[in-house]
């Protein structure tokens, strides 16, 4: 018996005690979408993976409080969003402490010097990254997850009209940016 086996057995026992959902099934169902949503929020793949992992650890800890199947998607996405904001505030503090402003400005200048490619997926990704987080978030939820404005509003704790406005303004900004790139 290895050192890891007791831990594995405890986790398996925890999952079977009173778990209304199999966490593996939850991951299979939501994992890829949650990772994509985390990428929208933090724009870094490794940080997004960490956020998804911490989100599922939290879901495992609160598995007895998971809502019924109808409200599950919103609950899981909200849990991820909360975890992303928690980790992002920690990361911002670290960045501020570790990097001097001059180094950051140098990185920004280097990024601006990179030549732009013809209009394509990279241009769309750059345009999306330039959107404010609240607008980028609504575009992601509406386009990639096909959520309705009422569902987006509930998840983000805003009205459906505010969600629709953020979506509309984001599309206008994307259109202007992509038209500018086209020439």
Coordinates of N, CA and C in Angstrom, one line a residue:
X1 N 0.8 -1.2 0.0 CA 0.0 0.0 0.0 C 0.9 1.2 0.0
X2 N 0.7 2.1 -1.0 CA 1.5 3.3 -1.1 C 0.9 4.4 -0.2
X3 N 1.7 5.5 -0.1 CA 1.3 6.6 0.8 C 0.0 7.3 0.2
X4 N -0.1 7.3 -1.1 CA -1.2 8.0 -1.8 C -2.5 7.2 -1.7
X5 N -2.5 5.9 -1.5 CA -3.7 5.1 -1.4 C -4.7 5.5 -0.4
X6 N -4.3 5.8 0.9 CA -5.2 6.2 1.9 C -5.9 7.5 1.5
X7 N -5.2 8.5 0.9 CA -5.8 9.7 0.5 C -6.8 9.5 -0.6
X8 N -6.5 8.6 -1.6 CA -7.4 8.3 -2.7 C -8.6 7.6 -2.1
X9 N -8.4 6.7 -1.2 CA -9.6 6.0 -0.6 C -10.5 7.0 0.2
X10 N -9.9 8.0 0.9 CA -10.7 9.0 1.6 C -11.5 9.9 0.6
X11 N -10.9 10.3 -0.5 CA -11.6 11.1 -1.4 C -12.7 10.3 -2.1
X12 N -12.4 9.0 -2.4 CA -13.5 8.2 -2.9 C -14.6 8.0 -1.9
X13 N -14.3 7.9 -0.7 CA -15.3 7.7 0.4 C -16.1 9.0 0.5
X14 N -15.4 10.2 0.4 CA -16.1 11.4 0.5 C -17.1 11.6 -0.7
X15 N -16.7 11.2 -1.8 CA -17.6 11.3 -3.0 C -18.8 10.4 -2.9
X16 N -18.7 9.3 -2.2 CA -19.9 8.4 -2.2 C -20.8 8.6 -0.9
X17 N -20.3 9.4 0.0 CA -21.1 9.5 1.3 C -22.5 10.1 1.0
X18 N -22.6 11.3 0.6 CA -23.9 11.9 0.3 C -23.9 12.8 -0.9
X19 N -23.1 12.4 -1.9 CA -22.9 13.2 -3.1 C -24.1 13.0 -4.0
X20 N -24.8 14.1 -4.2 CA -26.0 14.0 -5.2 C -25.5 13.9 -6.6
X21 N -24.2 14.3 -6.9 CA -23.7 14.3 -8.2 C -22.3 13.6 -8.2
X22 N -22.0 12.9 -9.2 CA -20.6 12.4 -9.4 C -19.8 13.5 -9.9
X23 N -18.7 13.9 -9.2 CA -17.9 15.0 -9.6 C -17.2 14.7 -10.9
X24 N -16.9 13.5 -11.2 CA -16.3 13.2 -12.5 C -17.3 13.5 -13.6
X25 N -18.6 13.2 -13.4 CA -19.6 13.6 -14.4 C -19.8 15.1 -14.5
X26 N -19.7 15.8 -13.4 CA -19.7 17.3 -13.4 C -18.6 17.8 -14.2
X27 N -17.4 17.2 -14.0 CA -16.2 17.7 -14.8 C -16.4 17.4 -16.2
X28 N -16.8 16.2 -16.6 CA -17.1 15.9 -18.0 C -18.1 16.8 -18.6
X29 N -19.1 17.2 -17.9 CA -20.1 18.0 -18.4 C -19.7 19.5 -18.5
X30 N -19.0 20.0 -17.5 CA -18.7 21.5 -17.5 C -17.2 21.8 -17.6
X31 N -16.3 20.9 -17.5 CA -14.9 21.2 -17.4 C -14.4 22.0 -18.6
X32 N -14.7 21.7 -19.8 CA -14.1 22.4 -21.0 C -14.7 23.8 -21.0
X33 N -16.0 23.9 -20.8 CA -16.7 25.3 -20.8 C -16.2 26.1 -19.6
X34 N -15.9 25.6 -18.5 CA -15.4 26.3 -17.4 C -14.0 26.8 -17.7
X35 N -13.2 26.0 -18.3 CA -11.8 26.4 -18.6 C -11.9 27.5 -19.6
X36 N -12.8 27.4 -20.6 CA -12.9 28.5 -21.6 C -13.3 29.8 -20.9
X37 N -14.3 29.7 -20.0 CA -14.8 30.9 -19.3 C -13.7 31.5 -18.4
X38 N -12.9 30.6 -17.8 CA -11.8 31.1 -17.0 C -10.7 31.8 -17.8
X39 N -10.5 31.3 -19.0 CA -9.6 32.0 -20.0 C -10.1 33.4 -20.3
X40 N -11.4 33.5 -20.5 CA -12.0 34.8 -20.8 C -11.7 35.8 -19.6
X41 N -11.8 35.2 -18.4 CA -11.6 36.1 -17.2 C -10.2 36.4 -16.9
X42 N -9.3 35.5 -17.1 CA -7.9 35.7 -16.7 C -6.9 35.8 -17.8
X43 N -7.2 35.3 -19.0 CA -6.4 35.4 -20.2 C -5.1 34.6 -20.1
X44 N -5.0 33.6 -19.3 CA -3.8 32.8 -19.1 C -4.2 31.4 -18.9
X45 N -3.7 30.5 -19.7 CA -4.2 29.1 -19.7 C -3.8 28.4 -18.4
X46 N -2.6 28.6 -17.9 CA -2.2 27.9 -16.6 C -3.0 28.4 -15.5
X47 N -3.2 29.7 -15.4 CA -4.1 30.3 -14.3 C -5.5 29.8 -14.5
X48 N -6.0 29.7 -15.7 CA -7.4 29.2 -15.9 C -7.5 27.8 -15.4
X49 N -6.5 26.9 -15.7 CA -6.5 25.6 -15.2 C -6.5 25.5 -13.7
X50 N -5.7 26.4 -13.0 CA -5.7 26.4 -11.6 C -7.1 26.8 -11.0
X51 N -7.7 27.8 -11.7 CA -9.0 28.3 -11.2 C -10.1 27.2 -11.4
X52 N -10.1 26.4 -12.5 CA -11.0 25.3 -12.7 C -10.8 24.3 -11.6
X53 N -9.5 23.9 -11.3 CA -9.2 22.9 -10.3 C -9.7 23.4 -8.9
X54 N -9.5 24.6 -8.6 CA -9.9 25.1 -7.3 C -11.4 25.2 -7.2
X55 N -12.1 25.5 -8.3 CA -13.5 25.5 -8.4 C -14.1 24.1 -8.1
X56 N -13.5 23.1 -8.7 CA -14.0 21.7 -8.4 C -13.7 21.2 -7.0
X57 N -12.6 21.7 -6.4 CA -12.3 21.4 -5.0 C -13.4 22.0 -4.2
X58 N -13.8 23.2 -4.5 CA -14.9 23.9 -3.7 C -16.2 23.2 -3.9
X59 N -16.4 22.7 -5.1 CA -17.7 22.0 -5.4 C -17.7 20.7 -4.6
X60 N -16.5 20.0 -4.5 CA -16.5 18.8 -3.8 C -16.8 19.1 -2.3
X61 N -16.2 20.1 -1.8 CA -16.4 20.5 -0.4 C -17.9 20.8 -0.1
X62 N -18.6 21.4 -1.0 CA -20.0 21.8 -0.8 C -20.9 21.0 -1.6
X63 N -20.5 19.7 -1.9 CA -21.4 18.9 -2.7 C -22.8 18.6 -2.2
X64 N -22.9 18.7 -0.9 CA -24.3 18.5 -0.3 C -25.2 19.7 -0.5
X65 N -24.6 20.8 -0.9 CA -25.4 22.1 -1.1 C -25.6 22.4 -2.6
X66 N -25.2 21.5 -3.5 CA -25.3 21.7 -4.9 C -26.8 21.8 -5.2
X67 N -27.2 22.7 -6.1 CA -28.7 22.8 -6.4 C -29.1 21.6 -7.3
X68 N -30.4 21.6 -7.6 CA -31.0 20.6 -8.5 C -30.4 20.8 -9.9
X69 N -30.7 19.8 -10.7 CA -30.1 19.8 -12.1 C -30.5 21.1 -12.8
X70 N -31.6 21.7 -12.6 CA -32.1 22.9 -13.3 C -31.2 24.1 -13.0
X71 N -30.8 24.2 -11.8 CA -29.9 25.4 -11.4 C -28.5 25.1 -11.4
X72 N -28.1 23.9 -11.7 CA -26.7 23.5 -11.6 C -25.7 24.3 -12.4
X73 N -26.0 24.5 -13.7 CA -25.1 25.2 -14.6 C -24.8 26.6 -14.1
X74 N -25.8 27.3 -13.7 CA -25.6 28.6 -13.2 C -24.7 28.6 -11.9
X75 N -25.0 27.7 -11.0 CA -24.2 27.6 -9.8 C -22.8 27.3 -10.1
X76 N -22.5 26.4 -11.0 CA -21.1 26.0 -11.3 C -20.4 27.1 -11.9
X77 N -21.0 27.8 -12.9 CA -20.4 29.0 -13.5 C -20.1 30.1 -12.5
X78 N -21.1 30.3 -11.6 CA -20.9 31.4 -10.6 C -19.7 31.0 -9.6
X79 N -19.6 29.7 -9.3 CA -18.5 29.3 -8.4 C -17.2 29.5 -9.1
X80 N -17.1 29.3 -10.4 CA -15.9 29.5 -11.1 C -15.6 31.0 -11.2
X81 N -16.6 31.8 -11.4 CA -16.4 33.3 -11.5 C -15.9 33.8 -10.2
X82 N -16.5 33.3 -9.1 CA -16.0 33.8 -7.8 C -14.6 33.4 -7.5
X83 N -14.2 32.2 -7.9 CA -12.9 31.7 -7.7 C -11.9 32.5 -8.5
X84 N -12.3 32.8 -9.8 CA -11.4 33.6 -10.7 C -11.2 35.0 -10.1
X85 N -12.2 35.6 -9.6 CA -12.0 36.9 -9.0 C -11.2 36.9 -7.7
X86 N -11.4 35.8 -6.9 CA -10.6 35.7 -5.7 C -9.1 35.5 -6.1
X87 N -8.8 34.6 -7.0 CA -7.4 34.4 -7.4 C -6.9 35.6 -8.1
X88 N -7.7 36.3 -8.9 CA -7.2 37.4 -9.7 C -6.8 38.6 -8.8
X89 N -7.5 38.8 -7.7 CA -7.2 39.9 -6.8 C -5.8 39.5 -6.1
X90 N -5.6 38.2 -5.8 CA -4.4 37.8 -5.2 C -3.2 38.0 -6.2
X91 N -3.5 37.7 -7.5 CA -2.4 37.8 -8.5 C -2.1 39.3 -8.8
X92 N -3.1 40.1 -8.8 CA -2.8 41.6 -9.0 C -1.9 42.1 -7.9
X93 N -2.2 41.7 -6.6 CA -1.4 42.2 -5.5 C 0.1 41.7 -5.7
X94 N 0.2 40.4 -6.1 CA 1.6 39.8 -6.3 C 2.3 40.6 -7.4
X95 N 1.6 40.9 -8.6 CA 2.2 41.6 -9.7 C 2.6 42.9 -9.3
X96 N 1.8 43.6 -8.5 CA 2.2 45.0 -8.1 C 3.4 44.9 -7.2
X97 N 3.5 43.9 -6.3 CA 4.6 43.8 -5.4 C 5.9 43.4 -6.1
X98 N 5.8 42.6 -7.2 CA 7.0 41.9 -7.8 C 7.6 42.7 -9.0
X99 N 6.8 43.5 -9.6 CA 7.3 44.2 -10.8 C 7.2 45.7 -10.7
X100 N 8.3 46.3 -11.1 CA 8.3 47.7 -11.2 C 7.6 48.3 -12.4
X101 N 7.1 49.5 -12.3 CA 6.3 50.1 -13.3 C 7.1 50.2 -14.6
X102 N 8.4 50.4 -14.5 CA 9.2 50.6 -15.8 C 9.3 49.3 -16.5
X103 N 9.4 48.2 -15.9 CA 9.5 46.9 -16.6 C 8.1 46.6 -17.3
X104 N 7.0 47.0 -16.6 CA 5.7 46.8 -17.2 C 5.6 47.6 -18.5
X105 N 6.0 48.9 -18.4 CA 5.9 49.8 -19.6 C 6.8 49.2 -20.7
X106 N 7.9 48.7 -20.4 CA 8.8 48.1 -21.5 C 8.0 46.9 -22.2
X107 N 7.4 46.1 -21.4 CA 6.6 45.0 -22.0 C 5.5 45.5 -22.9
X108 N 4.8 46.5 -22.4 CA 3.7 47.1 -23.2 C 4.3 47.6 -24.6
X109 N 5.4 48.3 -24.5 CA 6.0 48.9 -25.7 C 6.4 47.8 -26.7
X110 N 7.0 46.7 -26.2 CA 7.3 45.6 -27.0 C 6.1 44.9 -27.7
X111 N 5.0 44.8 -27.0 CA 3.8 44.3 -27.5 C 3.2 45.1 -28.6
X112 N 3.4 46.5 -28.5 CA 2.9 47.4 -29.5 C 3.7 47.3 -30.8
X113 N 5.0 46.9 -30.7 CA 5.9 46.9 -31.8 C 5.6 45.7 -32.7
X114 N 4.9 44.7 -32.2 CA 4.7 43.5 -33.0 C 3.8 43.8 -34.2
X115 N 4.2 43.4 -35.3 CA 3.4 43.7 -36.5 C 2.1 42.9 -36.5
X116 N 1.1 43.6 -37.0 CA -0.3 43.0 -37.1 C -0.3 42.1 -38.3
X117 N -1.0 41.0 -38.2 CA -1.2 40.0 -39.3 C -2.5 40.4 -40.0
X118 N -2.8 39.8 -41.2 CA -4.1 40.0 -41.8 C -5.2 39.5 -40.9
X119 N -6.4 40.1 -41.2 CA -7.6 39.8 -40.3 C -7.8 38.4 -40.3
X120 N -8.0 37.9 -39.1 CA -8.2 36.4 -38.9 C -8.6 36.2 -37.4
X121 N -8.4 35.0 -37.0 CA -8.7 34.6 -35.6 C -7.9 35.3 -34.6
X122 N -6.6 35.6 -34.9 CA -5.8 36.3 -34.0 C -6.3 37.7 -33.8
X123 N -6.8 38.3 -34.9 CA -7.3 39.7 -34.8 C -8.6 39.7 -33.9
X124 N -9.4 38.7 -34.1 CA -10.6 38.6 -33.3 C -10.2 38.4 -31.8
X125 N -9.3 37.5 -31.6 CA -8.8 37.3 -30.2 C -8.3 38.6 -29.6
X126 N -7.5 39.3 -30.3 CA -6.9 40.6 -29.8 C -8.0 41.6 -29.5
X127 N -9.0 41.7 -30.5 CA -10.1 42.6 -30.3 C -10.9 42.2 -29.0
X128 N -11.1 40.9 -28.8 CA -11.9 40.4 -27.6 C -11.1 40.8 -26.4
X129 N -9.8 40.6 -26.4 CA -9.0 40.9 -25.2 C -9.0 42.4 -24.9
X130 N -9.2 43.3 -25.8 CA -9.3 44.7 -25.6 C -10.6 45.2 -25.0
X131 N -11.6 44.3 -25.0 CA -12.9 44.7 -24.5 C -12.8 44.7 -22.9
X132 N -13.5 45.6 -22.3 CA -13.6 45.5 -20.8 C -14.1 44.1 -20.4
X133 N -13.6 43.7 -19.2 CA -13.9 42.4 -18.7 C -15.4 42.1 -18.7
X134 N -16.2 43.1 -18.2 CA -17.6 42.8 -18.1 C -18.3 42.6 -19.5
X135 N -17.8 43.3 -20.5 CA -18.4 43.1 -21.9 C -17.9 41.7 -22.4
X136 N -16.6 41.4 -22.3 CA -16.0 40.2 -22.8 C -16.7 39.0 -22.2
X137 N -17.0 39.1 -20.9 CA -17.7 38.0 -20.2 C -19.0 37.8 -20.7
X138 N -19.8 38.8 -21.0 CA -21.2 38.6 -21.6 C -21.1 38.1 -23.0
X139 N -20.1 38.5 -23.8 CA -20.0 38.0 -25.2 C -19.7 36.5 -25.1
X140 N -18.8 36.1 -24.2 CA -18.4 34.7 -24.0 C -19.6 33.9 -23.7
X141 N -20.4 34.3 -22.6 CA -21.5 33.5 -22.2 C -22.6 33.5 -23.2
X142 N -22.8 34.5 -24.0 CA -23.9 34.6 -25.0 C -23.5 33.8 -26.2
X143 N -22.3 33.9 -26.7 CA -21.9 33.3 -28.0 C -21.4 31.9 -27.8
X144 N -20.5 31.7 -26.9 CA -19.9 30.3 -26.8 C -20.7 29.4 -25.9
X145 N -21.5 29.9 -24.9 CA -22.3 29.0 -24.1 C -23.8 29.2 -24.4
X146 N -24.1 30.0 -25.3 CA -25.5 30.2 -25.8 C -26.5 30.4 -24.6
X147 N -26.0 31.2 -23.7 CA -26.9 31.6 -22.5 C -27.8 32.7 -22.9
X148 N -29.0 32.8 -22.4 CA -29.9 33.9 -22.6 C -29.5 35.1 -21.7
X149 N -30.0 36.2 -22.1 CA -29.7 37.4 -21.3 C -30.2 37.3 -19.8
X150 N -31.4 36.7 -19.6 CA -31.8 36.5 -18.2 C -30.9 35.6 -17.4
X151 N -30.4 34.5 -18.1 CA -29.5 33.6 -17.4 C -28.1 34.3 -17.2
X152 N -27.7 35.1 -18.1 CA -26.4 35.8 -17.9 C -26.6 36.8 -16.8
X153 N -27.7 37.5 -16.8 CA -28.0 38.5 -15.7 C -28.0 37.8 -14.3
X154 N -28.6 36.7 -14.2 CA -28.7 35.9 -13.0 C -27.3 35.5 -12.5
X155 N -26.5 35.0 -13.5 CA -25.1 34.6 -13.1 C -24.2 35.7 -12.7
X156 N -24.3 36.9 -13.4 CA -23.5 38.0 -13.1 C -24.1 39.0 -12.1
X157 N -25.3 38.7 -11.7 CA -26.0 39.5 -10.7 C -26.3 40.9 -11.3
X158 N -26.7 40.9 -12.5 CA -27.1 42.2 -13.2 C -28.5 41.9 -13.8
X159 N -29.1 43.0 -14.3 CA -30.4 42.8 -14.9 C -30.2 42.3 -16.3
X160 N -31.2 41.6 -16.9 CA -31.1 41.1 -18.3 C -30.8 42.3 -19.3
X161 N -31.4 43.4 -19.0 CA -31.2 44.6 -19.9 C -29.7 45.1 -19.8
X162 N -29.1 45.0 -18.7 CA -27.7 45.4 -18.6 C -26.9 44.4 -19.3
X163 N -27.2 43.1 -19.2 CA -26.4 42.1 -20.0 C -26.6 42.3 -21.4
X164 N -27.8 42.6 -21.9 CA -28.0 42.9 -23.3 C -27.2 44.2 -23.8
X165 N -27.2 45.2 -22.9 CA -26.5 46.4 -23.3 C -25.0 46.1 -23.4
X166 N -24.4 45.4 -22.4 CA -23.0 45.1 -22.5 C -22.7 44.3 -23.8
X167 N -23.6 43.4 -24.1 CA -23.4 42.6 -25.3 C -23.4 43.5 -26.6
X168 N -24.4 44.4 -26.6 CA -24.5 45.3 -27.8 C -23.3 46.2 -27.9
X169 N -22.8 46.8 -26.7 CA -21.7 47.7 -26.8 C -20.4 46.9 -27.2
X170 N -20.3 45.7 -26.7 CA -19.2 44.9 -27.1 C -19.1 44.6 -28.6
X171 N -20.3 44.3 -29.1 CA -20.3 44.0 -30.6 C -20.0 45.3 -31.4
X172 N -20.4 46.4 -30.9 CA -20.0 47.7 -31.6 C -18.5 47.9 -31.5
X173 N -17.9 47.7 -30.4 CA -16.5 47.9 -30.3 C -15.7 46.8 -31.1
X174 N -16.2 45.6 -31.1 CA -15.6 44.6 -32.0 C -15.7 45.0 -33.4
X175 N -16.8 45.4 -33.9 CA -17.0 45.8 -35.3 C -16.1 46.9 -35.6
X176 N -16.0 48.0 -34.8 CA -15.1 49.1 -35.1 C -13.6 48.6 -35.1
X177 N -13.2 47.8 -34.2 CA -11.9 47.4 -34.1 C -11.5 46.5 -35.4
X178 N -12.4 45.6 -35.7 CA -12.1 44.7 -36.9 C -12.2 45.5 -38.2
X179 N -13.1 46.5 -38.3 CA -13.1 47.4 -39.5 C -11.8 48.1 -39.6
X180 N -11.3 48.6 -38.5 CA -10.0 49.4 -38.5 C -8.9 48.5 -38.9
X181 N -8.9 47.2 -38.5 CA -7.8 46.3 -38.8 C -7.9 46.0 -40.3
X182 N -9.1 45.9 -40.9 CA -9.3 45.6 -42.3 C -8.7 46.7 -43.2
X183 N -8.7 47.9 -42.6 CA -8.2 49.0 -43.4 C -9.3 49.9 -43.8

